[in-house]
Coordinates of C-alpha atoms and ligand atoms in Angstrom, one line a residue:
M1 CA -0.1 -0.5 0.1
D2 CA 1.4 3.3 -1.0
R3 CA -1.5 5.2 0.2
I4 CA -2.9 6.2 2.8
Q5 CA -5.8 5.4 4.5
L6 CA -8.4 5.5 6.8
D7 CA -9.8 3.6 8.9
Y8 CA -12.8 4.4 10.9
T9 CA -15.2 1.9 12.5
N10 CA -14.2 2.6 16.2
L11 CA -16.2 5.9 14.9
M12 CA -19.4 4.1 14.8
A13 CA -22.2 3.3 16.7
S14 CA -21.9 -1.1 16.2
V15 CA -18.6 -0.2 18.0
I16 CA -19.2 2.6 20.1
G17 CA -22.4 2.8 21.3
D18 CA -24.8 4.4 19.8
E19 CA -24.6 7.3 22.8
H20 CA -21.1 7.8 21.0
G21 CA -21.0 6.9 17.8
I22 CA -22.1 7.3 14.3
S23 CA -25.2 5.5 13.1
E24 CA -25.0 4.1 9.7
A25 CA -28.3 6.5 8.3
E26 CA -26.8 9.6 10.5
F27 CA -23.7 8.6 8.1
E28 CA -25.6 7.4 4.5
A29 CA -27.7 11.0 5.3
L30 CA -25.0 12.8 4.1
A31 CA -23.8 11.2 0.8
G32 CA -26.0 14.0 -0.8
P33 CA -24.8 17.0 1.2
A34 CA -21.3 16.2 1.2
A35 CA -20.9 15.3 -2.5
K36 CA -22.7 19.0 -3.0
A37 CA -20.5 20.4 -0.5
L38 CA -17.0 18.5 -2.6
A39 CA -19.3 20.4 -5.6
A40 CA -19.4 23.9 -4.7
V41 CA -15.6 23.7 -3.3
R42 CA -14.2 22.1 -6.7
A43 CA -16.2 24.5 -8.9
R44 CA -13.9 27.6 -6.9
R45 CA -11.1 25.8 -8.3
D46 CA -9.8 27.8 -11.2
E47 CA -11.4 30.9 -8.9
D48 CA -10.9 32.4 -5.5
L49 CA -10.0 28.4 -4.5
R50 CA -6.9 28.2 -6.5
W51 CA -4.8 26.0 -3.8
L52 CA -6.7 23.3 -5.8
A53 CA -4.6 23.3 -8.5
L54 CA -1.2 23.4 -5.9
P55 CA -0.3 20.0 -6.8
Y56 CA 0.1 20.4 -10.5
A57 CA 1.9 23.9 -10.7
E58 CA 5.1 22.2 -12.8
D59 CA 6.2 25.6 -13.2
V60 CA 6.6 26.9 -10.1
L61 CA 8.3 23.6 -8.5
E62 CA 10.7 24.4 -12.0
E63 CA 11.6 27.8 -10.8
I64 CA 12.0 26.3 -7.0
L65 CA 14.7 23.8 -7.9
R66 CA 16.3 25.9 -10.1
Y67 CA 16.5 28.3 -7.5
S68 CA 17.7 25.4 -5.0
A69 CA 20.7 24.3 -7.2
R70 CA 22.1 28.0 -7.8
V71 CA 22.4 28.2 -3.9
A72 CA 23.0 24.7 -3.2
G73 CA 26.1 24.7 -1.2
R74 CA 26.2 28.4 -0.2
F75 CA 24.3 28.9 3.2
E76 CA 25.2 26.9 6.5
N77 CA 21.3 27.8 7.7
V78 CA 17.9 28.7 6.4
V79 CA 15.8 31.0 8.5
V80 CA 12.1 30.9 7.8
L81 CA 10.7 34.3 9.0
G82 CA 6.5 34.5 9.1
I83 CA 4.1 33.2 10.9
G84 CA 1.0 31.0 11.1
G85 CA 0.1 29.4 7.8
S86 CA 3.5 31.1 6.5
A87 CA 5.5 28.7 9.3
L88 CA 3.5 26.3 10.5
G89 CA 3.8 24.1 7.3
N90 CA 7.5 24.2 7.0
T91 CA 8.2 23.6 10.5
A92 CA 5.9 19.9 10.0
L93 CA 7.4 19.6 6.9
H94 CA 11.1 19.2 8.2
T95 CA 9.9 16.9 11.3
A96 CA 8.4 14.8 9.6
L97 CA 11.0 14.1 6.2
N98 CA 14.3 15.5 7.5
S99 CA 15.5 13.3 10.5
P100 CA 15.3 14.9 13.6
Y101 CA 18.8 15.2 14.7
H102 CA 19.3 17.2 10.4
N103 CA 20.4 20.8 12.3
E104 CA 23.2 19.1 14.5
H105 CA 24.0 16.9 11.4
P106 CA 23.1 18.6 8.3
P107 CA 23.5 16.2 5.5
G108 CA 26.1 16.2 2.8
G109 CA 26.3 19.7 2.5
L110 CA 22.7 20.6 3.5
P111 CA 21.4 23.7 5.8
R112 CA 20.2 23.8 9.0
L113 CA 16.6 24.6 8.7
Y114 CA 14.9 27.4 11.8
V115 CA 11.5 28.3 11.9
L116 CA 11.5 31.5 13.6
D117 CA 7.2 31.8 14.1
N118 CA 7.4 33.9 17.3
V119 CA 8.5 37.3 18.3
D120 CA 9.5 36.0 21.7
P121 CA 13.2 38.8 22.1
D122 CA 15.1 34.7 24.1
L123 CA 13.8 33.0 20.3
L124 CA 15.3 35.7 18.7
G125 CA 18.2 36.9 20.6
E126 CA 19.4 33.4 20.9
W127 CA 19.2 32.5 17.7
I128 CA 21.1 35.7 17.1
E129 CA 24.0 34.6 19.9
H130 CA 25.1 31.9 18.8
F131 CA 24.6 31.9 14.5
D132 CA 26.5 33.8 11.9
V133 CA 23.7 35.3 9.5
S134 CA 26.9 36.2 7.1
K135 CA 26.3 32.2 6.2
T136 CA 22.6 32.1 6.6
L137 CA 19.5 32.2 3.7
F138 CA 16.5 34.1 5.1
N139 CA 13.5 33.5 3.6
V140 CA 10.9 35.8 5.0
I141 CA 6.8 34.2 4.1
S142 CA 3.9 36.9 4.3
K143 CA 1.1 36.3 2.2
S144 CA 0.0 39.5 3.4
G145 CA 3.1 40.6 3.0
G146 CA 2.6 43.3 5.7
T147 CA 1.6 41.4 8.9
A148 CA 4.1 43.3 12.0
E149 CA 5.7 39.9 13.9
T150 CA 7.0 38.8 9.9
M151 CA 8.1 42.3 9.4
S152 CA 10.0 43.3 12.6
Q153 CA 11.7 40.1 12.0
F154 CA 12.7 40.8 8.6
L155 CA 14.1 44.6 9.7
I156 CA 16.0 42.9 12.2
F157 CA 17.7 40.2 9.7
R158 CA 18.3 43.0 7.7
D159 CA 19.6 45.0 9.5
L160 CA 22.0 42.5 10.6
L161 CA 22.9 41.8 7.1
V162 CA 23.5 44.7 6.0
E163 CA 26.0 45.6 9.1
K164 CA 27.8 42.3 8.1
L165 CA 27.6 42.5 4.5
G166 CA 26.8 45.9 3.5
P167 CA 24.0 47.4 1.6
E168 CA 25.1 45.2 -2.1
G169 CA 26.0 42.2 -0.4
H170 CA 23.2 41.7 2.0
R171 CA 21.1 41.2 -1.3
E172 CA 22.1 37.7 -1.6
H173 CA 21.1 36.4 1.9
I174 CA 17.5 37.5 1.6
V175 CA 14.3 35.2 -0.6
V176 CA 11.1 36.6 -0.3
T177 CA 7.5 34.7 -0.2
T178 CA 5.0 37.0 -1.2
D179 CA 1.7 37.7 -2.8
V180 CA 2.4 39.0 -6.6
E181 CA 1.8 42.8 -6.1
Q182 CA 0.1 43.6 -3.2
G183 CA 1.4 44.3 0.4
I184 CA 4.9 46.2 1.4
L185 CA 7.3 43.0 1.2
R186 CA 6.3 43.3 -2.4
E187 CA 7.3 47.1 -2.6
I188 CA 10.3 46.4 -0.6
V189 CA 11.1 43.3 -3.3
G190 CA 11.4 46.1 -6.1
R191 CA 13.2 48.4 -4.4
E192 CA 15.8 46.1 -2.9
G193 CA 16.0 43.5 -6.1
Y194 CA 15.7 41.3 -3.5
E195 CA 14.8 37.2 -4.5
S196 CA 10.7 36.2 -4.9
F197 CA 8.3 34.0 -5.2
V198 CA 4.6 34.2 -5.1
V199 CA 1.9 33.4 -2.9
P200 CA -0.7 33.0 -5.9
D201 CA -4.2 34.5 -5.6
G202 CA -6.9 32.1 -3.8
V203 CA -4.3 30.6 -1.5
G204 CA -5.0 32.0 1.3
G205 CA -1.9 31.4 4.1
R206 CA -3.7 28.0 5.7
F207 CA -4.3 26.4 2.6
S208 CA -0.2 27.6 1.3
V209 CA 1.9 24.4 2.3
L210 CA 2.0 23.0 -1.8
S211 CA 3.1 26.6 -2.9
P212 CA 6.4 27.7 -2.8
V213 CA 5.4 28.8 0.9
G214 CA 6.7 25.5 2.1
L215 CA 8.1 23.5 -1.6
L216 CA 11.1 26.8 -1.3
P217 CA 11.8 25.8 2.2
S218 CA 11.5 22.3 1.8
A219 CA 13.8 21.7 -1.6
L220 CA 16.6 24.1 -0.1
V221 CA 17.2 21.7 3.3
G222 CA 16.9 18.6 0.7
I223 CA 12.9 17.4 0.6
D224 CA 11.9 16.1 -2.2
A225 CA 9.4 18.6 -3.1
R226 CA 8.2 16.6 -6.4
Q227 CA 7.3 14.0 -4.5
L228 CA 5.0 16.0 -2.4
L229 CA 3.5 17.3 -5.0
S230 CA 2.8 13.5 -6.8
G231 CA 1.0 12.4 -3.7
A232 CA -1.0 15.7 -3.2
Q233 CA -2.0 15.1 -6.6
D234 CA -2.9 11.5 -5.8
M235 CA -5.1 12.7 -3.3
D236 CA -6.6 15.0 -5.6
Q237 CA -7.5 12.3 -7.9
R238 CA -8.6 9.9 -5.2
C239 CA -11.0 12.5 -4.0
E240 CA -12.5 12.8 -7.4
T241 CA -15.2 10.4 -6.5
S242 CA -18.4 12.3 -4.9
L243 CA -19.3 9.0 -3.5
L244 CA -18.8 9.7 -0.4
T245 CA -17.3 6.3 1.2
E246 CA -14.7 6.5 -1.6
N247 CA -13.8 9.3 -1.2
P248 CA -11.5 9.9 2.0
A249 CA -11.9 14.1 2.0
M250 CA -16.3 13.9 1.9
T251 CA -15.8 10.9 5.1
Y252 CA -13.5 12.9 7.2
A253 CA -15.2 16.0 6.8
V254 CA -18.5 14.0 7.4
L255 CA -17.2 12.3 10.6
Q256 CA -15.8 15.8 12.1
W257 CA -19.6 17.2 11.2
L258 CA -21.5 14.1 12.9
M259 CA -19.0 13.6 15.4
Q260 CA -19.5 17.9 16.8
S261 CA -22.8 18.1 15.7
S262 CA -24.8 14.7 16.6
C263 CA -22.1 12.7 19.2
S264 CA -21.7 16.4 20.8
K265 CA -17.9 16.0 20.5
P266 CA -16.2 19.5 20.3
V267 CA -12.9 18.5 20.9
A268 CA -11.0 16.8 17.8
V269 CA -7.6 15.3 18.9
T270 CA -5.7 14.4 16.2
F271 CA -3.3 11.6 18.1
S272 CA 0.1 11.2 16.0
Y273 CA 2.0 7.8 16.8
S274 CA 5.1 9.3 15.0
D275 CA 7.5 11.2 16.4
R276 CA 8.2 12.3 12.7
C277 CA 4.2 13.2 12.2
K278 CA 3.5 15.3 15.5
N279 CA 3.8 18.5 13.5
L280 CA 1.2 17.4 11.0
G281 CA -1.0 17.4 13.8
D282 CA -0.1 21.3 14.7
W283 CA -0.7 22.5 11.0
Y284 CA -3.4 20.6 11.3
A285 CA -5.3 22.2 14.4
Q286 CA -4.3 26.0 13.0
L287 CA -6.0 24.7 9.3
L288 CA -9.5 23.1 11.4
A289 CA -9.4 26.3 13.9
E290 CA -9.2 29.1 12.2
S291 CA -11.1 27.8 9.1
I292 CA -13.8 26.3 10.7
G293 CA -13.9 28.7 14.0
K294 CA -16.6 31.6 12.9
R295 CA -18.9 33.7 15.0
H296 CA -21.2 34.3 12.0
D297 CA -22.4 31.1 9.6
R298 CA -22.5 31.8 5.7
K299 CA -25.7 34.0 6.2
G300 CA -24.8 36.2 8.8
A301 CA -26.4 34.4 12.3
E302 CA -24.4 34.2 15.2
V303 CA -23.5 30.5 15.1
F304 CA -19.8 30.0 17.3
A305 CA -19.0 27.4 15.0
G306 CA -16.0 24.8 15.1
P307 CA -14.5 22.1 16.8
T308 CA -11.5 22.3 19.1
P309 CA -7.9 20.9 17.4
V310 CA -5.7 19.3 19.9
R311 CA -3.0 17.4 19.2
A312 CA -1.0 14.7 21.1
V313 CA 2.3 12.0 20.9
G314 CA 2.7 8.6 21.1
V315 CA 3.6 6.9 23.1
T316 CA 4.7 9.9 25.1
D317 CA 1.3 11.6 25.6
Q318 CA 0.2 8.0 27.5
H319 CA 2.3 9.4 30.3
S320 CA -0.1 12.8 30.3
Q321 CA -3.3 13.1 28.5
V322 CA -4.4 9.2 27.7
Q323 CA -5.3 9.4 31.1
L324 CA -7.7 12.2 30.5
Y325 CA -8.5 10.4 27.0
V326 CA -9.8 7.0 28.6
E327 CA -11.6 8.1 31.7
G328 CA -12.5 11.9 31.4
P329 CA -15.8 13.9 30.0
F330 CA -16.9 12.4 26.9
D331 CA -16.1 15.4 24.6
K332 CA -13.8 14.2 22.6
W333 CA -12.9 12.2 19.0
F334 CA -9.9 10.8 17.9
T335 CA -7.7 10.7 15.1
L336 CA -4.6 8.6 15.1
L337 CA -2.1 8.7 12.3
A338 CA -0.5 5.0 12.1
V339 CA 2.8 4.8 10.0
E340 CA 2.8 1.0 8.3
A341 CA 6.7 0.7 8.2
C342 CA 9.3 3.0 9.9
D343 CA 12.9 3.3 8.3
H344 CA 14.5 2.1 11.1
V345 CA 15.1 -1.3 12.6
V346 CA 16.1 -0.8 16.1
P347 CA 15.7 -5.0 18.4
I348 CA 15.8 -4.7 21.8
P349 CA 18.5 -7.3 23.4
M350 CA 17.7 -9.6 26.0
G351 CA 19.8 -8.3 28.4
Y352 CA 18.6 -10.2 31.3
P353 CA 16.2 -13.5 30.4
E354 CA 15.8 -14.1 33.8
L355 CA 14.1 -11.1 35.0
E356 CA 10.4 -11.5 33.7
G357 CA 9.9 -7.7 34.1
T358 CA 12.0 -7.4 30.9
S359 CA 12.8 -10.3 28.6
Y360 CA 9.4 -10.5 27.3
L361 CA 10.6 -7.5 25.4
G362 CA 14.0 -8.9 25.1
G363 CA 14.6 -10.3 21.4
R364 CA 11.1 -7.9 20.2
K365 CA 11.4 -4.2 17.6
L366 CA 11.2 -1.6 19.2
A367 CA 8.9 -0.9 16.3
D368 CA 6.6 -4.3 17.6
L369 CA 6.4 -2.2 21.2
F370 CA 5.4 0.7 19.3
A371 CA 2.7 -0.6 17.4
A372 CA 1.0 -2.8 20.9
E373 CA 1.4 0.8 22.5
R374 CA -0.7 2.3 19.7
D375 CA -3.4 -0.7 19.1
G376 CA -3.6 -0.6 22.9
T377 CA -4.4 3.0 23.4
R378 CA -6.9 2.5 20.4
I379 CA -8.5 -0.4 22.0
A380 CA -8.4 1.5 25.4
L381 CA -10.2 4.1 23.5
T382 CA -12.5 2.0 21.9
E383 CA -13.0 0.1 25.0
A384 CA -14.0 3.3 27.2
G385 CA -16.2 4.3 24.1
R386 CA -14.0 7.3 23.3
P387 CA -14.4 7.3 19.2
N388 CA -11.6 7.2 17.6
C389 CA -10.5 6.4 13.7
T390 CA -7.4 6.0 12.2
L391 CA -4.7 6.9 9.3
T392 CA -2.1 4.9 8.3
F393 CA 0.9 5.7 6.5
P394 CA 2.4 3.5 4.4
R395 CA 5.4 4.7 5.3
V396 CA 6.5 9.1 6.4
D397 CA 7.6 9.8 2.9
A398 CA 7.4 12.8 0.8
H399 CA 4.9 11.0 -1.1
S400 CA 2.3 9.9 1.5
V401 CA 2.6 13.3 3.4
G402 CA 1.4 15.2 0.0
Q403 CA -1.3 12.9 -0.2
Y404 CA -2.2 14.1 3.7
L405 CA -1.8 18.0 3.1
F406 CA -4.1 17.6 0.1
L407 CA -6.4 15.4 2.0
M408 CA -6.8 17.4 4.6
E409 CA -7.2 20.5 3.2
L410 CA -9.7 18.9 1.1
A411 CA -11.6 17.7 4.3
V412 CA -11.7 21.5 5.7
A413 CA -12.7 22.7 2.5
V414 CA -15.9 20.3 2.7
M415 CA -16.2 20.4 6.0
G416 CA -17.0 24.4 5.7
E417 CA -19.5 23.8 3.5
L418 CA -21.0 21.2 6.1
Y419 CA -21.0 23.8 8.4
S420 CA -22.2 26.7 6.3
V421 CA -19.6 28.9 7.4
D422 CA -16.7 30.6 5.8
A423 CA -13.7 28.2 5.7
F424 CA -11.1 31.1 4.1
D425 CA -11.7 33.6 6.0
Q426 CA -10.1 34.9 9.3
P427 CA -11.4 37.9 11.3
G428 CA -10.8 36.3 14.6
V429 CA -7.2 37.1 13.6
E430 CA -7.3 40.5 12.3
A431 CA -8.8 41.7 15.1
G432 CA -6.3 40.9 16.6
K433 CA -3.6 41.9 14.0
V434 CA -5.8 45.8 14.3
A435 CA -5.0 45.7 17.8
A436 CA -1.6 45.2 17.7
Y437 CA -1.6 48.0 15.1
A438 CA -3.6 50.5 17.5
L439 CA -1.2 49.4 20.5
M440 CA 2.4 50.1 18.4
G441 CA 0.6 52.9 17.3
R442 CA 0.7 53.0 13.2
A443 CA -0.5 55.4 12.0
G444 CA -4.3 55.0 10.2
Y445 CA -5.5 53.1 13.9
E446 CA -5.6 56.0 16.4
S447 CA -9.2 55.7 16.8
R448 CA -8.8 52.1 17.7
R449 CA -6.1 52.5 20.3
A450 CA -8.3 55.3 22.0
E451 CA -11.2 52.2 22.0
I452 CA -8.5 50.0 23.6
E453 CA -7.5 52.8 26.6
Q454 CA -11.1 53.4 27.2
A455 CA -12.0 49.5 27.9
S456 CA -9.2 49.2 29.9
Q457 CA -9.5 51.9 32.5
S458 CA -11.3 49.3 34.8
A459 CA -9.9 48.9 37.9
P460 CA -7.0 45.6 37.3
R461 CA -7.6 42.7 39.6
T462 CA -4.3 41.0 40.6
V463 CA -2.6 39.0 43.0
Ligands
PA5_1 O1 -4.0 31.3 7.9 C1 -3.1 32.6 7.5 O2 -3.7 33.1 6.6 C2 -3.1 32.9 8.1 O3 -2.8 31.8 10.1 C3 -1.9 33.5 8.1 O4 -0.7 32.7 7.7 C4 -0.7 34.6 9.2 O5 -1.8 35.3 9.8 C5 0.0 35.1 8.8 O6 -0.2 35.7 7.5 P1 0.7 36.6 6.3 O7 1.0 35.3 5.5 O8 0.0 37.1 5.6 O9 1.7 37.0 7.0

């Protein structure tokens, strides 16, 4: 099997019980609405949902590969400056597809990768103390080209580069990924002549991982960007059918919708039984939360919709979260990420054949224990009436990760239709951005600042 596979047996009422599971009738009743939802999403492919076409953007891939080949061997570090959809995919891809020790032991002249997706002075300050900007390529990524966090990072690192390499020499250390014409970052590209890539129209931040946003840093650190796209194409083609039981994206969207609407499970846990896939859970958390978490539905009615995404890692969280998952409130459903074949075979030595407490481990492989723990958790959840499904990756490679990314993007778009919310805007995020601009004294935001100051007059209660 080189396709990822979704097993949702343990979400069904026949297995998990009527109170917490989905009945056949409920599932079947969604076949029509889900097909309609898929058609509505796909109809926008050439209009405002251009991310649907990203897996086929061969010319963009070629451009990225040419640039990567040109700069190969020139930098010790690649630093992504970006946040949200401009960062999470990169962290997820790097964790999934490079060695966990890549940065300590970069293979064959490849650069290290750092994704600095925060403006905590201790994060940036430490990086600046430990690394040499003159050996670093900075990929500044911002769809809007004006996000305060990313722009402040850019200003900081540009200044350091200019100080060290001069106004001319610093330029080859910056490559920008942003909108083709909008935003201050694009204006700066024009002024400075930086190399740049485009986040196409119709590709929002959290749907941009298969654009240059995710492909460029990937190619720079040795990830097979072509295979990522090939996996996404495979999933796209698998999801062409409007038959619910054969379309993984429709199925996953319907399961999410039913889990929340009829089974009262507002919390969606992605439980990765793969250390390498753990940050796919973070990437998905943003995709789900920003897309479906909405105050208003499409007609403008207040709905306060949205599941709460949670991310857990097996086996680590068996010794942290699983107690709650098995015995706590019945407010969660689980997607286990499983991997059929790990890259490494690590035998467990016998050590002490006479000691029963360790001899059952000796002679087995670490993968056997990992699988037993995963299956043990699945059994414990199921027996406790906790609905769970499993997404199995044949291996963690660029092809399967590409499948996963596209599957989840399409599923979330279909969810938007089922929840009847706009899955592609983020007014809640914008509200925070505007408040931050006002507090930083940005021109044009004076009245918002006055409102905030007025509202913060109540007596503080601190202890
Ligand atoms: O998904 C989104 O649109 C957001 O999370 C953005 O990615 C995030 O706010 C960063 O925005 P930008 O890429 O415009 O800097």
